[in-house]
One Martini backbone bead per residue (centre of mass of N, CA, C, O) as a GRO file, in nm:
protein
  118
    1MET     BB    1  21.031   8.577   7.099
    2LEU     BB    2  20.810   8.531   7.320
    3GLU     BB    3  20.862   8.814   7.468
    4ARG     BB    4  20.734   8.983   7.208
    5MET     BB    5  20.466   8.920   7.257
    6SER     BB    6  20.113   9.047   7.181
    7PRO     BB    7  19.851   8.949   7.331
    8PHE     BB    8  19.511   8.836   7.257
    9VAL     BB    9  19.151   8.811   7.303
   10THR     BB   10  18.886   8.619   7.159
   11ILE     BB   11  18.523   8.612   7.149
   12LYS     BB   12  18.305   8.363   7.011
   13MET     BB   13  17.965   8.333   6.875
   14ASN     BB   14  17.871   8.189   6.601
   15GLY     BB   15  18.115   8.364   6.444
   16ARG     BB   16  18.078   8.610   6.643
   17GLU     BB   17  18.209   8.879   6.777
   18GLU     BB   18  18.200   8.972   7.133
   19GLY     BB   19  18.519   8.997   7.210
   20ARG     BB   20  18.811   9.201   7.323
   21SER     BB   21  19.105   9.236   7.437
   22ALA     BB   22  19.373   9.349   7.539
   23ILE     BB   23  19.694   9.434   7.462
   24ILE     BB   24  20.000   9.270   7.561
   25GLU     BB   25  20.275   9.423   7.566
   26GLY     BB   26  20.518   9.194   7.602
   27GLY     BB   27  20.375   8.930   7.737
   28GLY     BB   28  20.445   8.668   7.619
   29HIS     BB   29  20.400   8.355   7.785
   30HIS     BB   30  20.256   8.530   8.057
   31PRO     BB   31  19.987   8.673   8.042
   32VAL     BB   32  19.780   8.942   8.192
   33TRP     BB   33  19.438   8.988   8.247
   34THR     BB   34  19.263   9.270   8.369
   35LEU     BB   35  18.949   9.359   8.369
   36GLN     BB   36  18.819   9.149   8.150
   37PHE     BB   37  18.505   9.182   7.988
   38PHE     BB   38  18.239   8.960   7.877
   39GLU     BB   39  17.914   9.040   7.759
   40PHE     BB   40  17.637   8.811   7.691
   41GLU     BB   41  17.374   8.686   7.513
   42VAL     BB   42  17.183   8.384   7.573
   43LEU     BB   43  16.954   8.166   7.386
   44GLU     BB   44  17.162   7.908   7.349
   45MET     BB   45  17.318   7.641   7.504
   46GLY     BB   46  17.430   7.498   7.227
   47HIS     BB   47  17.633   7.686   7.193
   48GLU     BB   48  17.955   7.820   7.093
   49ILE     BB   49  18.275   7.893   7.219
   50HIS     BB   50  18.538   8.094   7.077
   51ILE     BB   51  18.879   8.083   7.159
   52GLU     BB   52  19.134   8.337   7.104
   53VAL     BB   53  19.488   8.351   7.072
   54ARG     BB   54  19.681   8.637   6.983
   55ASP     BB   55  19.935   8.799   6.782
   56LYS     BB   56  20.044   9.109   6.757
   57ASN     BB   57  20.133   9.276   6.458
   58MET     BB   58  20.215   9.483   6.194
   59ILE     BB   59  19.998   9.308   5.986
   60GLY     BB   60  19.834   9.189   6.252
   61SER     BB   61  19.774   8.841   6.317
   62GLU     BB   62  19.847   8.548   6.518
   63MET     BB   63  19.806   8.237   6.601
   64ILE     BB   64  19.834   8.051   6.910
   65GLY     BB   65  19.531   7.971   7.014
   66HIS     BB   66  19.246   7.738   7.067
   67ALA     BB   67  18.889   7.709   7.165
   68ARG     BB   68  18.601   7.493   7.228
   69VAL     BB   69  18.296   7.585   7.407
   70PRO     BB   70  18.026   7.541   7.571
   71VAL     BB   71  17.809   7.746   7.720
   72SER     BB   72  17.739   7.553   7.961
   73PHE     BB   73  18.021   7.571   8.099
   74PHE     BB   74  17.959   7.878   8.210
   75ALA     BB   75  17.650   7.802   8.308
   76LYS     BB   76  17.693   7.822   8.640
   77PRO     BB   77  17.624   7.820   8.944
   78GLY     BB   78  17.843   8.074   9.062
   79GLY     BB   79  18.019   7.981   8.843
   80MET     BB   80  18.361   7.984   8.705
   81ALA     BB   81  18.707   7.829   8.727
   82GLU     BB   82  18.920   7.760   8.445
   83TRP     BB   83  19.125   7.562   8.262
   84ILE     BB   84  19.204   7.599   7.913
   85GLU     BB   85  19.285   7.432   7.639
   86LEU     BB   86  19.504   7.494   7.379
   87PHE     BB   87  19.517   7.499   7.014
   88TRP     BB   88  19.750   7.417   6.733
   89GLN     BB   89  19.732   7.217   6.482
   90GLY     BB   90  19.650   6.979   6.706
   91MET     BB   91  19.823   7.118   6.928
   92PRO     BB   92  19.939   7.209   7.208
   93ALA     BB   93  19.926   7.583   7.333
   94GLY     BB   94  19.811   7.590   7.615
   95ASN     BB   95  19.660   7.814   7.862
   96ILE     BB   96  19.344   7.938   7.999
   97HIS     BB   97  19.200   8.150   8.237
   98LEU     BB   98  18.857   8.126   8.333
   99LYS     BB   99  18.583   8.336   8.420
  100SER     BB  100  18.244   8.311   8.554
  101GLU     BB  101  17.917   8.451   8.537
  102TYR     BB  102  17.575   8.372   8.631
  103PHE     BB  103  17.261   8.526   8.493
  104PRO     BB  104  16.963   8.438   8.521
  105GLN     BB  105  16.672   8.478   8.338
  106ALA     BB  106  16.374   8.431   8.231
  107VAL     BB  107  16.509   8.364   7.917
  108VAL     BB  108  16.795   8.482   7.970
  109GLU     BB  109  17.138   8.402   7.942
  110THR     BB  110  17.449   8.541   8.116
  111PRO     BB  111  17.764   8.509   8.054
  112VAL     BB  112  18.076   8.593   8.209
  113ILE     BB  113  18.395   8.650   8.053
  114ALA     BB  114  18.738   8.621   8.194
  115PRO     BB  115  19.051   8.669   8.125
  116VAL     BB  116  19.363   8.607   8.298
  117ALA     BB  117  19.562   8.363   8.187
  118THR     BB  118  19.850   8.167   8.032
   0.00000   0.00000   0.00000
């Protein structure tokens, strides 16, 4: 059944969807997203990024795993590349590798987050 999964990633900040990856049809247990970029403006470093990995099915989608990470985690000089642990119903549900680039501006900071693989 895991090999039939068609996962995708959504990135939300403060409850509002900021980006959604492509669906990896038949991606199974180890999908790889390439050249998937989410760029958004951050006005408050205290905000939280909610990462969801979902399985697309015929009637919608089902949660595979999620994580909540502070924006400041991504806003590091030179960017970051880290594995983030996902959870589902309080239990570990895998990992997702995220990379970010940080471009501070006069008042606005903009991390760019790209899912790579789970």
